[in-house]
mmCIF file of C-alpha atoms in Angstrom:
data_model
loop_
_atom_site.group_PDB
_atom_site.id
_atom_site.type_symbol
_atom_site.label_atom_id
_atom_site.label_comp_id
_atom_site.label_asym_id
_atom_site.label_seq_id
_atom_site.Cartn_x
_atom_site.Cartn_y
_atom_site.Cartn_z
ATOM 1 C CA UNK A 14 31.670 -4.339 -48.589
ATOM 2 C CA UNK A 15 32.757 -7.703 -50.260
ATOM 3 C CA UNK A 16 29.966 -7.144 -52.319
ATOM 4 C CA UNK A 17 30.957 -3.954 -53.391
ATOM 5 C CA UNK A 18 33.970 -5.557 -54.239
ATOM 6 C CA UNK A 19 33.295 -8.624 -56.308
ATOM 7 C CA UNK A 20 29.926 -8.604 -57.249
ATOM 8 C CA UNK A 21 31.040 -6.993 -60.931
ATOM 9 C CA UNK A 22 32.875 -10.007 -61.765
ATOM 10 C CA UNK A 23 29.490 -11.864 -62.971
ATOM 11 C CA UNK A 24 29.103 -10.519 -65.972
ATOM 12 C CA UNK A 25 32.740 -10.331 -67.420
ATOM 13 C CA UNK A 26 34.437 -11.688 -70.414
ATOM 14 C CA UNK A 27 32.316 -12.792 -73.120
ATOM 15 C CA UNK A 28 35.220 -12.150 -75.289
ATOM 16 C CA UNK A 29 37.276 -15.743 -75.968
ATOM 17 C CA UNK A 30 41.141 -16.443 -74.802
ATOM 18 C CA UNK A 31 42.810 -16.684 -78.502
ATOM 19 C CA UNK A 32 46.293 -18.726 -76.758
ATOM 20 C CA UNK A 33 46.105 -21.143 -73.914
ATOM 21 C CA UNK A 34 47.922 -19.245 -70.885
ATOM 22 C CA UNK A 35 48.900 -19.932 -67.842
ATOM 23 C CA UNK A 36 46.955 -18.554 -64.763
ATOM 24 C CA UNK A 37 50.103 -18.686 -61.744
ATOM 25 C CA UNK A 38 50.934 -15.638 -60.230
ATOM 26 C CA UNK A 39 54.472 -16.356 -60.347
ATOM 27 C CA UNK A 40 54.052 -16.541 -63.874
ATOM 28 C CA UNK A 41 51.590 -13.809 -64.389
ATOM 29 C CA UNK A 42 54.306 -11.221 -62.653
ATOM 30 C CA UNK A 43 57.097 -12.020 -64.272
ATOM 31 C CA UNK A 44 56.549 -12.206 -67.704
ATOM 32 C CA UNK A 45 55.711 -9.247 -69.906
ATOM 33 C CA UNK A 46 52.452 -9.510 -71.186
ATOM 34 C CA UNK A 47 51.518 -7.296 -74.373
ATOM 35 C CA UNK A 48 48.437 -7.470 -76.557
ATOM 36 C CA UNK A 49 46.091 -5.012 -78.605
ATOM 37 C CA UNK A 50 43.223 -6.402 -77.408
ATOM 38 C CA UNK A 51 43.897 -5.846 -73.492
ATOM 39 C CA UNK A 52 42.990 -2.290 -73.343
ATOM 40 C CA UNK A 53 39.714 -2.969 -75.146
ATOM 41 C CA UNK A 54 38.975 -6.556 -72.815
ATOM 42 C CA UNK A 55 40.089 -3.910 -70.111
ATOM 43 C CA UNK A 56 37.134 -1.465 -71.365
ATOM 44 C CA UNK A 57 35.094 -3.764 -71.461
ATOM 45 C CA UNK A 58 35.290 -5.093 -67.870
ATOM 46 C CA UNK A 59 35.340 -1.540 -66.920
ATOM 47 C CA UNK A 60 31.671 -1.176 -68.494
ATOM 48 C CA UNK A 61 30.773 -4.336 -66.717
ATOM 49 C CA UNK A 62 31.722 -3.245 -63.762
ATOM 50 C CA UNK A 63 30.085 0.032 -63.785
ATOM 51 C CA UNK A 64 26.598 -1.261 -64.715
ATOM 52 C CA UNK A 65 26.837 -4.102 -62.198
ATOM 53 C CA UNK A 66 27.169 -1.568 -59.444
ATOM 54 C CA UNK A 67 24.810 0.662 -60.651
ATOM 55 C CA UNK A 68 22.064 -2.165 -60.697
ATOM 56 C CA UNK A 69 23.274 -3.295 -57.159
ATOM 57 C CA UNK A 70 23.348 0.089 -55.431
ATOM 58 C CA UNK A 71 21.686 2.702 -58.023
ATOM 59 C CA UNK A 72 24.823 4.854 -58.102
ATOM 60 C CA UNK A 73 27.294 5.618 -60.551
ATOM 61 C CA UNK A 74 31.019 5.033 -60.348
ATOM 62 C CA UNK A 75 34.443 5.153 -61.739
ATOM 63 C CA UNK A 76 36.011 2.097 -62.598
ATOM 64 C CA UNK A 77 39.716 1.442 -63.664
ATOM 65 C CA UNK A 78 40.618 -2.143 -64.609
ATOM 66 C CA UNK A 79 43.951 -3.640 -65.436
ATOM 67 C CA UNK A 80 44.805 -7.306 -66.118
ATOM 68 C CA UNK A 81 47.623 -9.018 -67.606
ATOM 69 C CA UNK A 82 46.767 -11.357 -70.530
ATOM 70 C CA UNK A 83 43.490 -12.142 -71.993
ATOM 71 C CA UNK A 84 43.226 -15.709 -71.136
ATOM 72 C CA UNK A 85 43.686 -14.609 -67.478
ATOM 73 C CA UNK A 86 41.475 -12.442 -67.081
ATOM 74 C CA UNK A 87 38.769 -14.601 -68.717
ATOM 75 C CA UNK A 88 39.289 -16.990 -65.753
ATOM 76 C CA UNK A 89 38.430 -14.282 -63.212
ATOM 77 C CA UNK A 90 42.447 -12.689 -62.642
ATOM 78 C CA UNK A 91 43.448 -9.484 -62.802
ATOM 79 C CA UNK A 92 46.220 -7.013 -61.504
ATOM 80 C CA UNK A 93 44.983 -3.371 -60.365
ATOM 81 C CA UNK A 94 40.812 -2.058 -59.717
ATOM 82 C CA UNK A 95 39.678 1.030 -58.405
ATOM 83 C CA UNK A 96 36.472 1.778 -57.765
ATOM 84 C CA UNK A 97 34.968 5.298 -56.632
ATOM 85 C CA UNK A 98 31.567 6.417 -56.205
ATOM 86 C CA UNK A 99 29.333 8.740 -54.503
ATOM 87 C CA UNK A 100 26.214 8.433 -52.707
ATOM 88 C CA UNK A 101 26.071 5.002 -52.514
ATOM 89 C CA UNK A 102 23.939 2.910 -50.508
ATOM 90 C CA UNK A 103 25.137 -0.509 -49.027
ATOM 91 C CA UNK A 104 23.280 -2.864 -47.301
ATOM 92 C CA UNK A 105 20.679 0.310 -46.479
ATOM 93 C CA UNK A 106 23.576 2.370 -45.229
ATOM 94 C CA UNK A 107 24.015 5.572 -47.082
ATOM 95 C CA UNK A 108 27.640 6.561 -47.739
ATOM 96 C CA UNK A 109 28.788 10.008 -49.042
ATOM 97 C CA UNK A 110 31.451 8.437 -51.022
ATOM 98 C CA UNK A 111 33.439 5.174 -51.003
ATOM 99 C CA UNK A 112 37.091 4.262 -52.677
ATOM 100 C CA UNK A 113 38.552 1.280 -53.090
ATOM 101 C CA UNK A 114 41.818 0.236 -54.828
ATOM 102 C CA UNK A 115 43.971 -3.391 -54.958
ATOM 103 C CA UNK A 116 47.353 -3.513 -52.673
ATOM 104 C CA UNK A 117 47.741 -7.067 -53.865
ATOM 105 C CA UNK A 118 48.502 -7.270 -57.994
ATOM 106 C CA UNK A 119 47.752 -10.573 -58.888
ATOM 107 C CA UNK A 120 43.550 -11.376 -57.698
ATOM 108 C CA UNK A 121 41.506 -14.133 -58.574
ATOM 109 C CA UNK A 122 37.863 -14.792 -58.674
ATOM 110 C CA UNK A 123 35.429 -17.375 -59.343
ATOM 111 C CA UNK A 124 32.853 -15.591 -61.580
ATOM 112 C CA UNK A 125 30.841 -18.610 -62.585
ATOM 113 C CA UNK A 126 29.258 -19.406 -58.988
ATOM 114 C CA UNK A 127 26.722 -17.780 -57.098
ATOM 115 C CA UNK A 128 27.306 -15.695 -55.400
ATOM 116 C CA UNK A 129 30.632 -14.880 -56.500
ATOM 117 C CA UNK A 130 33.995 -16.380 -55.186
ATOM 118 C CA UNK A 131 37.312 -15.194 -54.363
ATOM 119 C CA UNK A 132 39.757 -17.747 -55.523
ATOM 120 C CA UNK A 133 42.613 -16.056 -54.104
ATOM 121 C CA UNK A 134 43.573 -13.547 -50.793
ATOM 122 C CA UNK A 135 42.965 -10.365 -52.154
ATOM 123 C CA UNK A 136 43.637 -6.717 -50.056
ATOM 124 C CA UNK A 137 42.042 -3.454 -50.758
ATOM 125 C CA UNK A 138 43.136 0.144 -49.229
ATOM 126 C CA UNK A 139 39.589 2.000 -48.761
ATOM 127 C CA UNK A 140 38.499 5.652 -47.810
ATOM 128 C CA UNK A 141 35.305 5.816 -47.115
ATOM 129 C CA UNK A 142 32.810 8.597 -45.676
ATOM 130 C CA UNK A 143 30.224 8.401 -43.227
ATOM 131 C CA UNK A 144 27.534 11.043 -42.558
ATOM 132 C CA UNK A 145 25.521 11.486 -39.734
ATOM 133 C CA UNK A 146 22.614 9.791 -41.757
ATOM 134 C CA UNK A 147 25.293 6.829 -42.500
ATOM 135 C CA UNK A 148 25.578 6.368 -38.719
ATOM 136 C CA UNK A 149 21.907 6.553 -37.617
ATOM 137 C CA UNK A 150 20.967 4.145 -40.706
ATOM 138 C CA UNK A 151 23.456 1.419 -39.478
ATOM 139 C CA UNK A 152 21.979 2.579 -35.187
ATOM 140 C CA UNK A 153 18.748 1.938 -36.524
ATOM 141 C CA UNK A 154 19.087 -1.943 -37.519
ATOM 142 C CA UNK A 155 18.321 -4.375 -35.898
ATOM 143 C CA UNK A 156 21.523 -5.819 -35.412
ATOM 144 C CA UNK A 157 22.424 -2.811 -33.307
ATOM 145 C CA UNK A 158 20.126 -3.906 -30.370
ATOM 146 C CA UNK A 159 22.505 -6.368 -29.590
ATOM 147 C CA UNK A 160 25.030 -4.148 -28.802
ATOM 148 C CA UNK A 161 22.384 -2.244 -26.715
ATOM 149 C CA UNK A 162 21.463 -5.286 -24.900
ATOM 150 C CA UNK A 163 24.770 -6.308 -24.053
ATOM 151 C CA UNK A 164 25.761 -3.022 -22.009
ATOM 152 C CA UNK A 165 22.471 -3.423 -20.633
ATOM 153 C CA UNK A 166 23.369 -6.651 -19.235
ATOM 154 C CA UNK A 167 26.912 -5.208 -17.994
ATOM 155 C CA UNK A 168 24.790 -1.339 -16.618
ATOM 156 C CA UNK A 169 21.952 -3.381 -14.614
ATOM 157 C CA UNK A 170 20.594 -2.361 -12.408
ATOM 158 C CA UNK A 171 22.163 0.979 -12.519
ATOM 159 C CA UNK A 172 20.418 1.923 -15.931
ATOM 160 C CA UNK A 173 19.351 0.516 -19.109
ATOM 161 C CA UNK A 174 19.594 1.936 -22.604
ATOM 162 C CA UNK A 175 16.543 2.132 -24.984
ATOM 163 C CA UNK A 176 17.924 4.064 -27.863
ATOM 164 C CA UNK A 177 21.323 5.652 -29.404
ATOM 165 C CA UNK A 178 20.794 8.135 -32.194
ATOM 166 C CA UNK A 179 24.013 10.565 -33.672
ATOM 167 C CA UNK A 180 24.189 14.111 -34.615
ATOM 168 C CA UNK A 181 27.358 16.022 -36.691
ATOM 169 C CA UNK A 182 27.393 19.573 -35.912
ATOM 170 C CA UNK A 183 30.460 21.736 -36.392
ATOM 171 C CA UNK A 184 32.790 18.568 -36.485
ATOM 172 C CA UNK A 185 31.671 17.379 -33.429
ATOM 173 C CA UNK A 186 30.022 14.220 -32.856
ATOM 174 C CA UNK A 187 27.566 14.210 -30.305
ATOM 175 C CA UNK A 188 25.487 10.863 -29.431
ATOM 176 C CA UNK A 189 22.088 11.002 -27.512
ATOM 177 C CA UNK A 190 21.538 8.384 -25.330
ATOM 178 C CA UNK A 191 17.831 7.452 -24.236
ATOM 179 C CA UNK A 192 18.027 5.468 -20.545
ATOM 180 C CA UNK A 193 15.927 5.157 -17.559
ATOM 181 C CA UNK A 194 16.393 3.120 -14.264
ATOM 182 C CA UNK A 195 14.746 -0.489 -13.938
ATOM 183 C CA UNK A 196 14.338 -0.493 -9.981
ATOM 184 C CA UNK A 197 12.468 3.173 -9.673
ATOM 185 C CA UNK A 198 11.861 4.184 -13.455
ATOM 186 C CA UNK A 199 10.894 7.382 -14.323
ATOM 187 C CA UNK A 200 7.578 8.016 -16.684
ATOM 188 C CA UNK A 201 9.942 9.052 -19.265
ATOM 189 C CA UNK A 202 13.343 8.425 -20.129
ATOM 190 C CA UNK A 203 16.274 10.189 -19.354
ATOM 191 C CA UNK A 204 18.270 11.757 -22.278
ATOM 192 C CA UNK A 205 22.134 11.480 -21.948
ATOM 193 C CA UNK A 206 23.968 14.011 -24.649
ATOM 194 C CA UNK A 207 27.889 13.324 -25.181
ATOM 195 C CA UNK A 208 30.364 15.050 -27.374
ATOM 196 C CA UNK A 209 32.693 13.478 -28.632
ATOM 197 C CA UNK A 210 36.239 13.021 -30.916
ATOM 198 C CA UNK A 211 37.601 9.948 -32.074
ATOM 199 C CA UNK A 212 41.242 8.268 -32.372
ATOM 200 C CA UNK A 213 42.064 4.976 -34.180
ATOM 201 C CA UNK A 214 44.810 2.804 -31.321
ATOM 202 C CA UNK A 215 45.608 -0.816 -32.550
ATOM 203 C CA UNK A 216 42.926 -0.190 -35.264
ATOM 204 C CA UNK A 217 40.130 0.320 -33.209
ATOM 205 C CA UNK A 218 38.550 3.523 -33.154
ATOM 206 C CA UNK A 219 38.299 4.744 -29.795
ATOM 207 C CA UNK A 220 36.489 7.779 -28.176
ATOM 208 C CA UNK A 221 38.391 10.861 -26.477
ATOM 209 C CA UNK A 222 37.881 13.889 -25.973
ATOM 210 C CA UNK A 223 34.335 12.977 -24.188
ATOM 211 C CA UNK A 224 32.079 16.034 -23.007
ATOM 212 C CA UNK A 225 28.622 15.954 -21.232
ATOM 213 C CA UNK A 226 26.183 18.481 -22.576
ATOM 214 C CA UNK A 227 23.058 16.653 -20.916
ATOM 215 C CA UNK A 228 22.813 14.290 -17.609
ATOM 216 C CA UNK A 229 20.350 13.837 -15.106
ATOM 217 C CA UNK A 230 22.673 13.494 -12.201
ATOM 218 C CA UNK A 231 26.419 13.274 -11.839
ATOM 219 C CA UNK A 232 28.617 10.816 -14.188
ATOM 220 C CA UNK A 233 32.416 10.357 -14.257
ATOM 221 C CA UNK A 234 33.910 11.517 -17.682
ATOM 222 C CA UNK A 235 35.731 8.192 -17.520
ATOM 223 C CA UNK A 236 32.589 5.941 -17.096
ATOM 224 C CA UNK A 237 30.791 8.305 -19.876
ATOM 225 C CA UNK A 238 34.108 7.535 -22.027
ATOM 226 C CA UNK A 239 33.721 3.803 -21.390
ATOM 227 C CA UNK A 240 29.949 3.728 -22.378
ATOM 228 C CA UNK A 241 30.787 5.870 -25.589
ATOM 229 C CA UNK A 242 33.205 3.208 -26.567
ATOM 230 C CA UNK A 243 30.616 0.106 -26.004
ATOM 231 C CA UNK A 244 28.199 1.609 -28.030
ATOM 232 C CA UNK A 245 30.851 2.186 -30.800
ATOM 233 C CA UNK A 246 28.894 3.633 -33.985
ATOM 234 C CA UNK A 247 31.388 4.248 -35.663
ATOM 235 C CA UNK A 248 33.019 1.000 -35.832
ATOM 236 C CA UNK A 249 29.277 -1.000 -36.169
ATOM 237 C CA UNK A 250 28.525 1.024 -38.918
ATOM 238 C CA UNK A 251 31.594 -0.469 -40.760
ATOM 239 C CA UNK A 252 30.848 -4.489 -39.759
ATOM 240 C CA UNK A 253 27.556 -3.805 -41.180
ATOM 241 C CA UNK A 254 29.131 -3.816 -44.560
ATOM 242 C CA UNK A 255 31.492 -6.548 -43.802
ATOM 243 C CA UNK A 256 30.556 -10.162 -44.138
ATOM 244 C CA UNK A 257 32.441 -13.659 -43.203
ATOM 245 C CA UNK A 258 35.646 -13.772 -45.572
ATOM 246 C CA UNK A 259 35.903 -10.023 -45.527
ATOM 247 C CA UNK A 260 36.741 -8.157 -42.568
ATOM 248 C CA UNK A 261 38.575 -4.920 -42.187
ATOM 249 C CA UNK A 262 41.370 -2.552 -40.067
ATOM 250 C CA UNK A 263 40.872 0.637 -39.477
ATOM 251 C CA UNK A 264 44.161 2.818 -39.673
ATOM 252 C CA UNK A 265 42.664 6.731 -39.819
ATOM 253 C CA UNK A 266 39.664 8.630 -38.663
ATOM 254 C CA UNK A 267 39.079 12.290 -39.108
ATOM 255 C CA UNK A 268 35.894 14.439 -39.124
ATOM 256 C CA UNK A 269 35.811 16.881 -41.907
ATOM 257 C CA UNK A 270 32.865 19.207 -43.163
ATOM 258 C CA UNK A 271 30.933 16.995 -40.837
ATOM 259 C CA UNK A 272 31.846 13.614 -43.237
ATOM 260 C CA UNK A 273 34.014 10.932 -41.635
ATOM 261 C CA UNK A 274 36.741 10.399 -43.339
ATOM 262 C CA UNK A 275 37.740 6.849 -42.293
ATOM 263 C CA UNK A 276 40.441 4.842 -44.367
ATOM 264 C CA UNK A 277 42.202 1.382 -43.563
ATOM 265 C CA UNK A 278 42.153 -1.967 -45.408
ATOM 266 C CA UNK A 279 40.290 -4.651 -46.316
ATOM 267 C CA UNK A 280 40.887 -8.365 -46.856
ATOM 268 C CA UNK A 281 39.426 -10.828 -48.318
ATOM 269 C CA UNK A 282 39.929 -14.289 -48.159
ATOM 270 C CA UNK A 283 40.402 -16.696 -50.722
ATOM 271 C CA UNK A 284 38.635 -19.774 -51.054
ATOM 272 C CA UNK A 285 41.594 -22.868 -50.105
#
């Protein structure tokens, strides 16, 4: 999602400082800071913005840009950005819609390298919305047989795991669960189906609510629960968008007309 975030900066501000300013955010903040030619600089990064993340992703968005003097935001600074868009695909996860706007007002980039730079700690509040095809995208990576592997390690020889696939259905999450059992398998394997709701404690999204609505056998709610919460698809879709200097916190999760609606913030870190 850093991407998302900073990715527009690359093709900013071919229009020239006309003063020699100063770039502090002390200085930045307190001073007033009035010009004709910010709200059309403004426009203009706006229009940058919007193209860059149409060529990155293919989607269209809204963009509103603020910054405080010209010379400023010429070096990569600027005060306020929102970005919205809709049916947006990042890093092959589809997404409904995504929203992003600054906390922090004074942010600082570093346009001219490659990939882009953050020059300063910036925060973002998000809302974002994941589908049941956002889910399964980010479940189908490869990344996400890790995860599988590691509760296999933990569930041996009990039972191992081939496959976890999501469905939304009346506001309900319900994850199917492929296993089998490695000291007498069976020709074909087993299909586990759990419904589920979700909570966000300590900013972790966590599962309760758990139902069974296919075993083979008998399985305690609490060890279902537990396994539900390993496999945590809600959460891995998320850190698929994240990278290094960017990581998130979760702070709400609800399902509504059978979109998550998860919000929290974002940070990203400044180069020191």
């Amino acid at each position: 999602m850093k991407k998302i975030l900073i990715l527009f900066m690359a093709v900013l501000f071919a229009v020239p400082a006309f003063a020699v300013d100063k770039t502090s955010a002390d200085y930045l903040r307190k001073k007033r800071h009035l010009s004709p030619m910010n709200p059309i600089v403004e426009s203009v990064a706006e229009k940058a913005i919007k193209k860059s993340l149409k060529k990155e992703t293919g989607a269209k968005f809204n963009v509103k840009f603020e910054g405080y003097t010209l010379s400023s935001m010429k070096a990569g600074i600027f005060k306020n950005l929102v970005i919205k868009g809709k049916n947006v695909t990042v890093e092959d996860v589809f997404l409904p819609y995504l929203e992003f706007k600054t906390v922090t007002d004074y942010n600082w980039i570093d346009y001219t390298q490659n990939p882009v730079m953050a020059k300063s700690d910036m925060v973002f509040e998000y809302n974002i919305g994941l589908s049941e095809k956002s889910i399964n995208d980010a479940l189908k990576s490869k990344e996400y047989q890790k995860t599988i592997e590691k509760i296999n390690k933990k569930a041996f020889p009990l039972f191992v795991l081939s496959d976890a696939r999501v469905r939304i259905k009346d506001n309900r999450l319900y994850v199917i669960i492929s296993y089998n059992f490695p000291i007498n398998p069976a020709k074909k394997d087993r299909t586990l189906v759990v419904s589920t709701d979700f909570s966000v404690e300590n900013g972790l999204i966590r599962a309760k609510n758990v139902g069974l609505n296919s075993v083979y056998g008998n399985l305690p709610i609490d060890k279902v629960t537990n396994l539900i919460n390993l496999l945590d698809p809600l959460t891995f879709t998320l850190d698929v968008m994240n990278s290094k200097k960017c990581t998130s916190r979760i702070e709400n999760v609800k399902l509504v007309d059978n979109i998550f609606q998860i919000n929290g913030k974002m940070f990203v870190e400044g180069s020191k």
